[in-house]
Tab-separated table of C-alpha atoms in Angstrom:
chain	number	residue	atom	x	y	z
A	1	MET	CA	11.014	-56.163	78.472
A	2	THR	CA	8.930	-52.919	77.870
A	3	GLY	CA	7.632	-52.529	74.452
A	4	MET	CA	10.964	-50.046	74.484
A	5	GLU	CA	12.623	-50.457	71.707
A	6	ARG	CA	16.376	-52.524	72.493
A	7	PHE	CA	19.703	-51.616	70.983
A	8	ALA	CA	22.234	-53.382	68.641
A	9	ASP	CA	24.611	-53.800	71.265
A	10	ARG	CA	26.969	-51.819	72.633
A	11	HIS	CA	28.165	-49.306	69.736
A	12	ASP	CA	24.642	-48.449	69.158
A	13	ALA	CA	23.961	-47.980	72.326
A	14	GLY	CA	27.468	-45.784	72.340
A	15	ARG	CA	26.320	-43.431	69.080
A	16	ARG	CA	22.676	-42.978	70.698
A	17	LEU	CA	24.651	-42.267	74.077
A	18	GLY	CA	27.213	-39.456	72.362
A	19	ASP	CA	24.340	-37.988	70.289
A	20	ALA	CA	22.559	-37.815	73.690
A	21	LEU	CA	25.557	-35.685	75.502
A	22	ARG	CA	26.336	-34.079	72.228
A	23	LYS	CA	23.439	-32.521	72.865
A	24	HIS	CA	22.979	-31.379	76.689
A	25	ARG	CA	23.546	-27.556	75.785
A	26	THR	CA	20.028	-27.246	73.714
A	27	PRO	CA	16.450	-28.889	76.453
A	28	GLY	CA	16.094	-32.603	75.801
A	29	PRO	CA	13.877	-35.101	75.310
A	30	PRO	CA	10.052	-35.760	76.669
A	31	ALA	CA	10.679	-36.930	80.303
A	32	GLY	CA	10.907	-40.206	80.671
A	33	THR	CA	13.463	-40.663	78.754
A	34	SER	CA	16.852	-38.784	79.663
A	35	VAL	CA	18.130	-37.722	83.008
A	36	ALA	CA	19.858	-35.052	83.006
A	37	PRO	CA	20.506	-31.382	83.248
A	38	SER	CA	21.321	-28.753	80.347
A	39	ASP	CA	24.356	-27.908	81.387
A	40	ALA	CA	26.076	-31.533	81.689
A	41	LEU	CA	28.681	-31.684	78.816
A	42	PRO	CA	31.079	-28.153	80.038
A	43	ALA	CA	33.842	-27.676	77.482
A	44	ASP	CA	36.649	-27.765	80.198
A	45	ASP	CA	39.263	-30.607	78.040
A	46	PRO	CA	36.847	-33.933	79.822
A	47	VAL	CA	37.957	-37.221	79.160
A	48	VAL	CA	35.703	-40.302	78.479
A	49	LEU	CA	36.193	-43.262	82.186
A	50	ALA	CA	35.092	-46.784	80.292
A	51	LEU	CA	34.164	-49.422	83.259
A	52	PRO	CA	35.490	-52.364	81.453
A	53	ARG	CA	34.813	-54.771	80.172
A	54	GLY	CA	32.099	-53.547	78.672
A	55	GLY	CA	31.531	-49.598	78.653
A	56	VAL	CA	34.665	-50.449	76.491
A	57	PRO	CA	32.880	-50.111	73.504
A	58	VAL	CA	30.466	-47.898	74.515
A	59	ALA	CA	32.981	-45.338	75.106
A	60	VAL	CA	34.786	-45.796	72.382
A	61	GLU	CA	31.789	-44.380	70.588
A	62	VAL	CA	31.108	-41.436	72.975
A	63	ALA	CA	34.404	-40.266	72.763
A	64	ARG	CA	34.655	-40.346	68.886
A	65	ILE	CA	31.049	-38.430	68.670
A	66	LEU	CA	32.834	-35.991	71.091
A	67	GLY	CA	35.574	-35.533	70.291
A	68	VAL	CA	37.727	-36.532	73.477
A	69	ARG	CA	40.229	-38.817	74.694
A	70	TRP	CA	38.948	-42.342	76.019
A	71	ASP	CA	40.599	-44.130	78.752
A	72	VAL	CA	39.614	-47.402	81.902
A	73	LEU	CA	38.423	-47.169	85.040
A	74	VAL	CA	38.741	-50.493	86.409
A	75	VAL	CA	35.975	-51.001	88.926
A	76	ARG	CA	34.761	-54.503	89.849
A	77	LYS	CA	31.281	-55.216	91.487
A	78	LEU	CA	30.902	-57.251	94.441
A	79	GLY	CA	28.657	-59.570	93.283
A	80	LEU	CA	26.051	-61.709	95.906
A	81	PRO	CA	27.440	-65.026	95.278
A	82	SER	CA	23.796	-66.988	95.223
A	83	SER	CA	22.942	-63.886	92.462
A	84	PRO	CA	26.583	-62.871	91.144
A	85	GLU	CA	24.798	-60.188	89.059
A	86	VAL	CA	23.307	-58.661	91.971
A	87	ALA	CA	25.994	-56.347	94.019
A	88	MET	CA	27.147	-56.490	97.056
A	89	GLY	CA	29.380	-53.422	96.702
A	90	ALA	CA	32.264	-52.762	94.053
A	91	VAL	CA	35.892	-52.334	94.549
A	92	GLY	CA	38.030	-49.994	92.405
A	93	GLU	CA	41.429	-48.457	91.179
A	94	GLY	CA	42.636	-46.741	94.384
A	95	GLY	CA	41.725	-50.321	97.196
A	96	THR	CA	38.178	-47.554	96.834
A	97	VAL	CA	35.453	-49.864	98.290
A	98	VAL	CA	31.373	-49.016	98.007
A	99	TRP	CA	29.233	-51.348	99.811
A	100	ASN	CA	25.073	-51.862	99.167
A	101	ALA	CA	24.099	-52.291	103.133
A	102	ASP	CA	20.421	-53.884	101.757
A	103	VAL	CA	22.339	-56.554	99.663
A	104	ARG	CA	25.610	-57.453	101.942
A	105	ARG	CA	24.019	-58.412	105.069
A	106	LEU	CA	22.895	-61.005	102.488
A	107	ALA	CA	26.166	-62.238	103.099
A	108	SER	CA	28.005	-63.644	105.945
A	109	ASP	CA	30.777	-61.642	106.449
A	110	ASP	CA	33.235	-65.134	105.533
A	111	VAL	CA	31.967	-65.168	102.269
A	112	VAL	CA	31.712	-60.743	101.829
A	113	ASP	CA	36.395	-60.826	102.771
A	114	ARG	CA	36.621	-64.020	100.451
A	115	VAL	CA	34.838	-62.132	97.190
A	116	GLU	CA	36.356	-59.079	98.523
A	117	VAL	CA	40.086	-60.224	97.356
A	118	ARG	CA	38.610	-61.904	94.455
A	119	GLU	CA	37.887	-58.732	92.953
A	120	ARG	CA	40.373	-57.191	94.297
A	121	ALA	CA	42.793	-59.116	92.692
A	122	GLU	CA	41.055	-58.797	89.305
A	123	VAL	CA	41.307	-55.501	90.184
A	124	ALA	CA	44.334	-55.458	90.336
A	125	ASN	CA	45.288	-57.759	87.290
A	126	ARG	CA	43.667	-55.617	85.288
A	127	VAL	CA	45.581	-52.084	86.183
A	128	ALA	CA	48.108	-53.982	84.854
A	129	ARG	CA	47.253	-55.448	81.581
A	130	PHE	CA	45.815	-52.122	80.561
A	131	ARG	CA	48.041	-49.429	82.254
A	132	ASP	CA	50.612	-51.327	80.443
A	133	LEU	CA	49.242	-50.530	77.301
A	134	MET	CA	48.689	-47.009	78.046
A	135	PRO	CA	49.398	-44.744	80.937
A	136	ARG	CA	45.750	-43.982	83.133
A	137	ALA	CA	44.999	-40.168	81.919
A	138	ASP	CA	46.071	-36.979	84.054
A	139	LEU	CA	42.357	-36.271	85.482
A	140	ALA	CA	43.342	-33.227	87.347
A	141	GLY	CA	40.933	-30.160	87.183
A	142	ARG	CA	38.813	-31.855	84.082
A	143	THR	CA	35.484	-33.203	83.806
A	144	ALA	CA	35.437	-36.590	84.356
A	145	ILE	CA	32.611	-38.449	82.113
A	146	ILE	CA	32.682	-42.030	83.332
A	147	VAL	CA	30.982	-43.726	80.541
A	148	ASP	CA	29.168	-48.238	81.403
A	149	ASP	CA	27.084	-49.875	78.759
A	150	GLY	CA	24.461	-49.220	81.403
A	151	VAL	CA	23.278	-49.647	85.536
A	152	ALA	CA	21.788	-52.014	87.776
A	153	THR	CA	21.961	-50.855	91.760
A	154	GLY	CA	24.824	-48.418	91.238
A	155	ALA	CA	27.490	-50.050	93.085
A	156	THR	CA	29.526	-50.234	89.959
A	157	ALA	CA	29.532	-46.868	88.452
A	158	ARG	CA	28.807	-45.004	92.905
A	159	ALA	CA	32.653	-46.780	93.307
A	160	ALA	CA	33.712	-44.806	89.787
A	161	CYS	CA	32.593	-41.598	90.272
A	162	ARG	CA	34.992	-41.867	93.732
A	163	ILE	CA	37.729	-43.321	92.597
A	164	ALA	CA	37.039	-40.422	89.561
A	165	ARG	CA	37.524	-37.570	92.191
A	166	GLU	CA	40.072	-39.412	94.142
A	167	LEU	CA	42.263	-38.898	91.386
A	168	GLY	CA	41.450	-35.001	90.920
A	169	ALA	CA	38.581	-34.698	88.780
A	170	ALA	CA	36.909	-31.343	88.326
A	171	ARG	CA	33.970	-32.872	87.560
A	172	VAL	CA	31.951	-36.027	87.292
A	173	VAL	CA	29.199	-37.093	84.993
A	174	LEU	CA	27.791	-40.236	84.826
A	175	ALA	CA	26.508	-42.017	81.535
A	176	VAL	CA	24.989	-44.441	80.517
A	177	PRO	CA	22.137	-46.008	77.600
A	178	VAL	CA	20.247	-47.511	80.052
A	179	GLY	CA	18.766	-48.057	83.720
A	180	PRO	CA	16.764	-47.532	86.187
A	181	GLY	CA	14.931	-44.255	87.510
A	182	GLU	CA	15.323	-44.673	91.498
A	183	VAL	CA	18.676	-46.055	91.187
A	184	LEU	CA	20.406	-42.960	88.630
A	185	THR	CA	18.464	-40.573	90.846
A	186	ALA	CA	20.868	-41.380	93.672
A	187	LEU	CA	23.235	-41.588	92.491
A	188	ARG	CA	23.201	-37.308	91.525
A	189	ARG	CA	24.996	-37.654	95.030
A	190	ASP	CA	27.823	-39.336	93.766
A	191	ALA	CA	28.003	-37.864	90.040
A	192	ASP	CA	27.574	-34.071	89.081
A	193	ASP	CA	25.413	-34.490	86.204
A	194	VAL	CA	23.037	-37.982	85.065
A	195	VAL	CA	22.990	-39.088	81.599
A	196	CYS	CA	20.819	-41.670	80.211
A	197	VAL	CA	19.309	-42.106	76.885
A	198	ARG	CA	16.297	-44.524	78.551
A	199	VAL	CA	14.433	-44.977	81.950
A	200	PRO	CA	12.630	-48.150	81.122
A	201	PRO	CA	9.231	-47.206	83.390
A	202	GLN	CA	10.297	-51.229	84.747
A	203	PHE	CA	14.130	-52.599	84.841
A	204	MET	CA	14.782	-56.361	85.465
A	205	ALA	CA	18.791	-55.929	84.476
A	206	VAL	CA	20.548	-54.452	81.876
A	207	GLY	CA	20.769	-57.213	79.371
A	208	GLN	CA	17.335	-57.026	78.372
A	209	HIS	CA	17.390	-53.688	76.570
A	210	TYR	CA	20.410	-54.946	74.527
A	211	VAL	CA	19.633	-57.457	71.450
A	212	ASP	CA	23.058	-58.229	70.890
A	213	PHE	CA	24.547	-58.132	75.056
A	214	ARG	CA	27.816	-61.169	74.785
A	215	GLN	CA	30.640	-60.277	76.707
A	216	VAL	CA	33.297	-58.526	76.437
A	217	THR	CA	36.181	-59.549	76.424
A	218	ASP	CA	40.001	-58.638	78.207
A	219	ALA	CA	41.462	-58.814	74.547
A	220	GLU	CA	38.455	-56.969	72.665
A	221	VAL	CA	39.521	-54.027	76.036
A	222	SER	CA	43.445	-54.440	74.442
A	223	ALA	CA	42.924	-54.140	71.219
A	224	LEU	CA	41.095	-50.712	71.764
A	225	LEU	CA	42.989	-49.739	73.958
A	226	GLU	CA	46.149	-50.122	72.033
A	227	ALA	CA	44.156	-48.331	69.311
A	228	GLU	CA	43.468	-45.336	71.510
A	229	ALA	CA	47.319	-45.510	72.148
A	230	SER	CA	48.430	-45.349	68.310
A	231	GLY	CA	45.976	-42.307	67.896
A	232	ARG	CA	48.019	-40.370	71.033
A	233	ARG	CA	51.102	-40.748	69.601
């Protein structure tokens, strides 16, 4: 961990990220603390898309600060079996798959196939569970603000950007509290804008930048979705 202050939890990170997004029409903070252009948030009825599960508490705070609606976008990391936190790639709604070629070649084809089948099944289960609580937001012609609790390899974020475009988003903004600079720069090929509150000079893992990084449960996500759906009625 660097000397950089940690986020208290995902809600704290979401509030700080929401403030950063809200300020993006004015000059941003000093270099090294944010990655974002000045026009990152156009006023064209944007929708916040949370990557469950960890991105949901972050997105709730972002949406509240921006005064917009939020939804989930289901994406699953394809973790390397020997190191599950290391992404070989990611799969998401609509059958989208993105590979991290340098990591994928570390596992045999049989192992990769098993992981992919397992995670595709989990995507289908989560889509069925979450969409039963709240129908998917219509993204046609809108700005999709994709929110997670951080990025490491970028595979999950890359898949999410592609899914949002396939669902009709006119513009995609990737917004995260923390991530490595080189990955955030690479993600500009997939998102129209990339917004990050903190870009540590040395990055090891997302969880190192939180005091409380306990796992978010499906029950917590469902409760937040139900509250959001109730607010729309």
